[in-house]
């Protein structure tokens, strides 16, 4: 990417333009592509054609950093230089924002989407569910508001807080937690949440039972941390969470202005026992990279 590198070194100012759309980036935390498909979420799928894409990172913080660079999960194209792919992918921002002339160079030098959007005249907001994205992190730059939600699993509360301005377009990043472990809906009593030892508690057993996210074979000396039946039930809970979120999204669609463009995706996937893995993060496995991707105008 020679020309981009030169432009970065020069610190070229981004081109200014105008945007006609509000833009919502909805990140279903940990939502696997095949969980999304199994849920058959009709309202999400009405946005556009559902794609299987690939996250640039396997856990929440770096993945959101990447999304806030304006790089959506990628399509893993063969026989294409990365620089070419970025260029093509960035043209999509014109459609998302209802703007003209946006290209990867437009984000120079900050390479930070909220900074760029503010220059385009947006009000910029984030509502996040996961504490690793809290407002004290470096992700919170050039946001007009940035809120760690009181509950980790309540997208409906985010919908209640959305507000739009007829004078200025708005950008919202919504990091949604119902699809994150323990895959609980907001009205579920936390005492009823499924517990997986080694996730809720206990780093003290980490060395013996979990190695880098993979269940160690300890020769039977220690009980297995997970049984597959339990993991299957957890996966069913993630699918149920997507179905529930589809109904929340339906309500969102009813209240946002017509000129609103929405991208729905995930920051990474989740392992439910495949090849001995559970969760995400220090895991190298296809299922931690596969994410759903669908976007379009709300109506
Ligand atoms: Zn995450």
Short mmCIF file of N, CA, C and O and ligand atoms in Angstrom, two decimals, residues 29-30 59-61 64 130 175 180 267-268 280, ligand 1:
data_model
loop_
_atom_site.label_atom_id
_atom_site.label_comp_id
_atom_site.label_asym_id
_atom_site.label_seq_id
_atom_site.Cartn_x
_atom_site.Cartn_y
_atom_site.Cartn_z
N UNK A 29 -22.02 -9.31 20.08
CA UNK A 29 -20.77 -9.82 20.62
C UNK A 29 -20.76 -11.35 20.64
O UNK A 29 -21.69 -11.98 21.14
N UNK A 30 -19.71 -11.93 20.07
CA UNK A 30 -19.47 -13.39 20.09
C UNK A 30 -20.40 -14.20 19.19
O UNK A 30 -20.40 -15.43 19.25
N UNK A 59 -10.97 -11.63 19.53
CA UNK A 59 -11.66 -11.21 20.76
C UNK A 59 -12.02 -9.74 20.70
O UNK A 59 -11.66 -9.01 19.79
N UNK A 60 -12.76 -9.32 21.71
CA UNK A 60 -13.56 -8.11 21.66
C UNK A 60 -12.77 -6.83 21.39
O UNK A 60 -13.13 -6.06 20.49
N UNK A 61 -11.73 -6.58 22.17
CA UNK A 61 -11.07 -5.26 22.09
C UNK A 61 -10.40 -5.03 20.73
O UNK A 61 -10.69 -4.02 20.07
N UNK A 64 -13.04 -4.61 17.92
CA UNK A 64 -13.73 -3.31 17.87
C UNK A 64 -12.79 -2.20 17.42
O UNK A 64 -13.21 -1.27 16.73
N UNK A 130 -19.76 -4.76 26.92
CA UNK A 130 -18.64 -5.48 27.51
C UNK A 130 -17.66 -4.52 28.19
O UNK A 130 -17.23 -3.54 27.58
N UNK A 175 -22.62 -2.18 20.91
CA UNK A 175 -22.00 -3.47 21.22
C UNK A 175 -23.00 -4.23 22.09
O UNK A 175 -23.26 -3.84 23.23
N UNK A 180 -23.27 -12.88 24.01
CA UNK A 180 -22.02 -13.22 24.70
C UNK A 180 -22.33 -14.19 25.85
O UNK A 180 -23.42 -14.13 26.43
N UNK A 267 -18.16 -9.34 16.48
CA UNK A 267 -16.73 -9.03 16.63
C UNK A 267 -15.85 -10.27 16.49
O UNK A 267 -14.67 -10.18 16.19
N UNK A 268 -16.43 -11.43 16.70
CA UNK A 268 -15.73 -12.71 16.58
C UNK A 268 -16.77 -13.78 16.82
O UNK A 268 -17.91 -13.47 17.20
N UNK A 280 -13.74 -17.86 23.17
CA UNK A 280 -13.05 -17.13 22.10
C UNK A 280 -11.81 -16.48 22.73
O UNK A 280 -11.61 -16.59 23.93
ZN1 LIG B 1 -16.49 -9.89 21.88
#
